[in-house]
Amino acid sequence: MRYADEAAPGDALSDPHTSRRSFLRSTSAGVTSVALGASVAASAGSPPAHAADTDASDPAARRGTRPLAVTPACSGQETPASIEGPLFKPRSPARSDLITPAIRGVRLDLSGVVYDTACKPLPETLIEFWQCDQNGDYDTSGFSLRGHQYTDSRGAYRLRTIIPRDYWGRWGQRAPHIHTQVQASGGPVLITQLYFPDDTQAYGRDFTALNAADRLLNRACTIRLTGPENDRYAGTFDFVITTTVQAAPRTV
Ligand code: FE
């Protein structure tokens, strides 16, 4: 187990992406830096209307001729990147259920959809999750609380896990967060971290204070949380990623 996980700026990553499985064929330090350095992509048009978002009282909407988006499913804005930290491990097991007998934290069922910047759902997209346990420890000898999966035909994913504990690392106080990598086939890797709302209740911790103290936290990467119900939270987070590798600027 390791406790603090965040690399300081300029630190080499612990595991070169080039050693990852073949799906990550385009994953290299260069590609990663493209993903990390990418600015927020401009919206590529209006989000598509979804049947579930239509106003049933509107005749045109009922006829399907003028669907109204009540809650946009996708902003088209690329999910912000964050640092990977040194505790990523390649070749994690393919699984969406990270709960094992040793894991006794506050349960979380996380789900969502991966979109491209035109708000088109992305099937067969790789998502990798890794996180610390209920004590703030990362498993570096095995693969506890680590796993990868692919989105289904609707671009959806599901993860059965726990809310991670906060910990103190080289970046100072870290609020609870889940590390994530997302990559459409042939596209760049989005590396980011997901956070929890201020009113989350877990481990007797003050999430408002923890979130405020975390220098890496990005509110745009906050999971939408409901519950707890039957001792578990339900969370949703939709990713928006770019699917094309951007060419590096030419230098003369
Ligand atoms: Fe971490």
Short mmCIF file of C-alpha atoms and ligand atoms in Angstrom, two decimals:
data_model
loop_
_atom_site.label_atom_id
_atom_site.label_comp_id
_atom_site.label_asym_id
_atom_site.label_seq_id
_atom_site.Cartn_x
_atom_site.Cartn_y
_atom_site.Cartn_z
CA MET A 1 0.00 0.00 0.00
CA ARG A 2 1.07 3.54 -0.66
CA TYR A 3 -0.29 6.61 0.98
CA ALA A 4 0.47 9.78 -0.92
CA ASP A 5 0.10 9.57 -4.64
CA GLU A 6 0.47 12.83 -6.41
CA ALA A 7 3.58 13.55 -8.41
CA ALA A 8 5.15 16.96 -8.26
CA PRO A 9 5.35 18.96 -11.49
CA GLY A 10 8.03 17.53 -13.74
CA ASP A 11 8.12 14.14 -12.07
CA ALA A 12 8.33 11.22 -14.45
CA LEU A 13 5.25 9.04 -14.51
CA SER A 14 5.77 5.74 -12.75
CA ASP A 15 4.57 3.61 -15.64
CA PRO A 16 5.22 4.63 -19.20
CA HIS A 17 2.05 4.41 -21.20
CA THR A 18 3.87 2.68 -23.95
CA SER A 19 3.76 -0.49 -21.85
CA ARG A 20 -0.02 -0.51 -21.68
CA ARG A 21 -2.19 -2.98 -23.50
CA SER A 22 -2.61 -2.77 -27.21
CA PHE A 23 -5.81 -0.74 -27.09
CA LEU A 24 -3.75 2.18 -25.94
CA ARG A 25 -1.72 1.97 -29.10
CA SER A 26 -1.60 5.69 -29.50
CA THR A 27 -0.81 6.30 -25.85
CA SER A 28 2.59 7.77 -25.47
CA ALA A 29 4.05 10.53 -23.40
CA GLY A 30 3.50 12.81 -26.34
CA VAL A 31 -0.11 11.90 -26.77
CA THR A 32 -0.71 12.19 -23.06
CA SER A 33 0.75 15.62 -23.03
CA VAL A 34 -1.51 16.52 -25.90
CA ALA A 35 -4.50 15.44 -23.83
CA LEU A 36 -3.24 17.22 -20.75
CA GLY A 37 -2.38 20.33 -22.63
CA ALA A 38 -5.50 20.50 -24.67
CA SER A 39 -7.54 23.53 -24.01
CA VAL A 40 -11.23 23.22 -23.49
CA ALA A 41 -12.63 22.39 -26.88
CA ALA A 42 -15.07 24.72 -28.44
CA SER A 43 -18.56 23.41 -28.60
CA ALA A 44 -19.14 21.67 -31.88
CA GLY A 45 -22.79 22.54 -32.15
CA SER A 46 -25.99 22.16 -30.20
CA PRO A 47 -26.38 19.11 -28.04
CA PRO A 48 -28.66 16.50 -29.60
CA ALA A 49 -32.13 16.18 -28.22
CA HIS A 50 -32.90 13.05 -26.27
CA ALA A 51 -36.26 11.38 -26.02
CA ALA A 52 -36.13 11.44 -22.23
CA ASP A 53 -35.56 15.18 -22.28
CA THR A 54 -38.64 16.11 -24.26
CA ASP A 55 -41.60 18.00 -22.86
CA ALA A 56 -44.55 15.61 -23.01
CA SER A 57 -47.04 18.52 -22.84
CA ASP A 58 -45.75 19.99 -26.06
CA PRO A 59 -47.65 18.57 -29.08
CA ALA A 60 -44.72 19.04 -31.40
CA ALA A 61 -42.45 17.31 -28.96
CA ARG A 62 -44.93 14.46 -28.62
CA ARG A 63 -44.96 14.10 -32.40
CA GLY A 64 -41.21 14.00 -32.29
CA THR A 65 -40.94 16.97 -34.59
CA ARG A 66 -39.63 19.46 -32.08
CA PRO A 67 -37.89 17.80 -29.16
CA LEU A 68 -37.11 20.17 -26.33
CA ALA A 69 -33.98 19.66 -24.31
CA VAL A 70 -35.02 20.27 -20.70
CA THR A 71 -31.67 19.30 -19.28
CA PRO A 72 -28.87 19.24 -21.81
CA ALA A 73 -27.25 15.83 -21.73
CA CYS A 74 -23.95 17.20 -22.90
CA SER A 75 -22.41 20.65 -22.99
CA GLY A 76 -19.91 19.77 -25.69
CA GLN A 77 -17.15 21.12 -23.47
CA GLU A 78 -14.28 18.72 -23.02
CA THR A 79 -13.92 17.33 -19.52
CA PRO A 80 -10.95 19.11 -17.91
CA ALA A 81 -7.75 17.11 -17.53
CA SER A 82 -5.75 16.71 -14.35
CA ILE A 83 -2.52 15.08 -13.30
CA GLU A 84 -2.22 11.31 -13.37
CA GLY A 85 -0.11 10.91 -10.22
CA PRO A 86 2.53 8.19 -9.85
CA LEU A 87 0.25 5.36 -8.69
CA PHE A 88 -1.38 4.44 -11.99
CA LYS A 89 -0.73 0.78 -12.81
CA PRO A 90 -1.08 -0.61 -16.33
CA ARG A 91 -2.79 -3.91 -17.13
CA SER A 92 -5.56 -3.54 -14.58
CA PRO A 93 -8.28 -6.20 -14.61
CA ALA A 94 -11.26 -5.77 -16.90
CA ARG A 95 -14.09 -5.23 -14.43
CA SER A 96 -16.75 -2.75 -13.45
CA ASP A 97 -17.17 -4.10 -9.90
CA LEU A 98 -14.32 -3.10 -7.60
CA ILE A 99 -15.96 -4.31 -4.39
CA THR A 100 -14.06 -7.16 -2.73
CA PRO A 101 -14.35 -8.48 0.86
CA ALA A 102 -11.50 -6.21 2.01
CA ILE A 103 -13.27 -3.09 0.80
CA ARG A 104 -15.47 -1.71 3.54
CA GLY A 105 -15.92 1.92 2.61
CA VAL A 106 -19.05 3.91 1.83
CA ARG A 107 -20.57 2.29 -1.23
CA LEU A 108 -20.89 4.19 -4.49
CA ASP A 109 -22.58 3.14 -7.72
CA LEU A 110 -21.21 5.44 -10.37
CA SER A 111 -22.53 5.61 -13.92
CA GLY A 112 -22.52 7.90 -16.91
CA VAL A 113 -21.98 8.31 -20.61
CA VAL A 114 -18.91 9.19 -22.63
CA TYR A 115 -19.57 11.75 -25.39
CA ASP A 116 -17.44 13.33 -28.05
CA THR A 117 -17.36 17.12 -28.32
CA ALA A 118 -20.33 16.97 -30.72
CA CYS A 119 -22.26 15.22 -27.93
CA LYS A 120 -22.34 11.91 -29.75
CA PRO A 121 -22.16 8.93 -27.35
CA LEU A 122 -19.00 6.91 -27.79
CA PRO A 123 -19.38 3.12 -27.61
CA GLU A 124 -16.36 0.87 -27.04
CA THR A 125 -14.49 3.61 -25.24
CA LEU A 126 -11.91 2.58 -22.68
CA ILE A 127 -12.35 3.87 -19.14
CA GLU A 128 -9.82 3.12 -16.44
CA PHE A 129 -10.51 3.80 -12.76
CA TRP A 130 -8.15 3.69 -9.80
CA GLN A 131 -8.53 5.07 -6.32
CA CYS A 132 -7.54 4.71 -2.67
CA ASP A 133 -9.56 2.73 -0.14
CA GLN A 134 -11.47 3.63 2.99
CA ASN A 135 -8.17 4.31 4.79
CA GLY A 136 -6.62 6.53 2.12
CA ASP A 137 -4.31 3.74 0.89
CA TYR A 138 -3.61 2.83 -2.73
CA ASP A 139 -2.88 -0.79 -3.55
CA THR A 140 0.46 -0.78 -5.36
CA SER A 141 1.20 -4.48 -4.99
CA GLY A 142 -2.08 -5.69 -6.46
CA PHE A 143 -5.11 -4.28 -8.22
CA SER A 144 -7.52 -3.56 -5.42
CA LEU A 145 -9.82 -0.70 -6.44
CA ARG A 146 -8.38 -0.69 -9.93
CA GLY A 147 -10.08 -1.75 -13.13
CA HIS A 148 -10.86 -0.90 -16.72
CA GLN A 149 -13.95 -1.34 -18.84
CA TYR A 150 -15.42 -0.32 -22.21
CA THR A 151 -18.55 1.70 -22.73
CA ASP A 152 -21.54 -0.16 -24.11
CA SER A 153 -23.35 0.46 -27.39
CA ARG A 154 -24.91 3.65 -25.94
CA GLY A 155 -21.59 4.98 -24.66
CA ALA A 156 -22.55 4.16 -21.07
CA TYR A 157 -20.44 2.83 -18.22
CA ARG A 158 -21.14 1.62 -14.69
CA LEU A 159 -18.78 1.30 -11.77
CA ARG A 160 -19.42 -0.38 -8.44
CA THR A 161 -16.99 1.00 -5.91
CA ILE A 162 -16.66 3.06 -2.71
CA ILE A 163 -16.18 6.71 -1.98
CA PRO A 164 -12.43 6.98 -1.42
CA ARG A 165 -10.99 8.52 1.72
CA ASP A 166 -9.11 11.82 1.79
CA TYR A 167 -5.38 11.68 2.41
CA TRP A 168 -2.33 13.85 2.80
CA GLY A 169 0.13 13.69 -0.08
CA ARG A 170 2.87 15.66 -1.68
CA TRP A 171 0.23 17.99 -3.05
CA GLY A 172 -1.01 18.61 0.46
CA GLN A 173 -4.51 17.74 1.59
CA ARG A 174 -6.30 15.74 -1.06
CA ALA A 175 -10.07 15.64 -1.07
CA PRO A 176 -11.61 12.26 -1.92
CA HIS A 177 -11.19 11.65 -5.65
CA ILE A 178 -11.28 8.90 -8.24
CA HIS A 179 -8.52 8.81 -10.86
CA THR A 180 -9.72 8.17 -14.39
CA GLN A 181 -8.42 7.74 -17.89
CA VAL A 182 -10.76 7.80 -20.87
CA GLN A 183 -9.84 7.01 -24.46
CA ALA A 184 -11.83 6.41 -27.61
CA SER A 185 -10.17 4.02 -30.03
CA GLY A 186 -7.36 5.85 -31.77
CA GLY A 187 -7.93 9.04 -29.81
CA PRO A 188 -5.86 10.79 -27.16
CA VAL A 189 -6.10 9.80 -23.51
CA LEU A 190 -8.02 12.08 -21.18
CA ILE A 191 -6.50 11.83 -17.71
CA THR A 192 -8.57 13.38 -14.97
CA GLN A 193 -9.90 13.06 -11.42
CA LEU A 194 -13.51 13.01 -10.19
CA TYR A 195 -14.60 14.70 -6.96
CA PHE A 196 -17.55 14.70 -4.58
CA PRO A 197 -20.04 17.42 -3.60
CA ASP A 198 -19.51 19.46 -0.45
CA ASP A 199 -22.50 17.87 1.28
CA THR A 200 -21.24 14.30 0.87
CA GLN A 201 -21.33 12.42 4.14
CA ALA A 202 -18.72 9.73 4.49
CA TYR A 203 -16.18 8.69 7.10
CA GLY A 204 -17.26 11.57 9.34
CA ARG A 205 -15.26 13.95 7.17
CA ASP A 206 -16.09 17.54 6.24
CA PHE A 207 -16.15 17.45 2.44
CA THR A 208 -16.64 21.22 2.25
CA ALA A 209 -13.34 21.78 4.04
CA LEU A 210 -11.59 18.96 2.19
CA ASN A 211 -12.68 20.25 -1.22
CA ALA A 212 -11.70 23.81 -0.31
CA ALA A 213 -8.23 22.68 0.76
CA ASP A 214 -7.47 20.61 -2.34
CA ARG A 215 -5.24 22.56 -4.74
CA LEU A 216 -5.94 20.18 -7.63
CA LEU A 217 -9.72 20.09 -7.32
CA ASN A 218 -11.75 21.16 -10.33
CA ARG A 219 -15.44 21.73 -9.63
CA ALA A 220 -16.26 20.84 -13.23
CA CYS A 221 -15.27 17.29 -12.35
CA THR A 222 -17.73 16.88 -9.47
CA ILE A 223 -19.85 13.75 -9.47
CA ARG A 224 -23.62 14.32 -9.18
CA LEU A 225 -24.56 12.38 -6.09
CA THR A 226 -27.87 11.13 -4.69
CA GLY A 227 -28.44 9.23 -1.46
CA PRO A 228 -27.30 7.60 0.60
CA GLU A 229 -30.03 5.03 0.23
CA ASN A 230 -29.62 1.53 1.62
CA ASP A 231 -26.15 2.59 2.74
CA ARG A 232 -24.99 3.49 -0.72
CA TYR A 233 -24.68 6.56 -2.88
CA ALA A 234 -25.58 6.73 -6.56
CA GLY A 235 -23.39 9.02 -8.62
CA THR A 236 -23.38 10.15 -12.22
CA PHE A 237 -20.66 11.73 -14.28
CA ASP A 238 -20.62 12.15 -18.06
CA PHE A 239 -17.31 12.56 -19.83
CA VAL A 240 -16.79 14.65 -22.95
CA ILE A 241 -13.60 13.79 -24.79
CA THR A 242 -11.93 14.62 -28.03
CA THR A 243 -11.48 11.71 -30.39
CA THR A 244 -8.74 13.03 -32.61
CA VAL A 245 -5.09 13.47 -31.80
CA GLN A 246 -4.14 17.07 -32.38
CA ALA A 247 -0.99 17.65 -34.34
CA ALA A 248 1.82 19.32 -32.45
CA PRO A 249 2.51 22.89 -33.59
CA ARG A 250 5.30 23.11 -36.13
CA THR A 251 8.44 24.83 -35.05
CA VAL A 252 10.90 26.43 -37.44
FE FE B 1 -4.91 10.24 -5.65
#
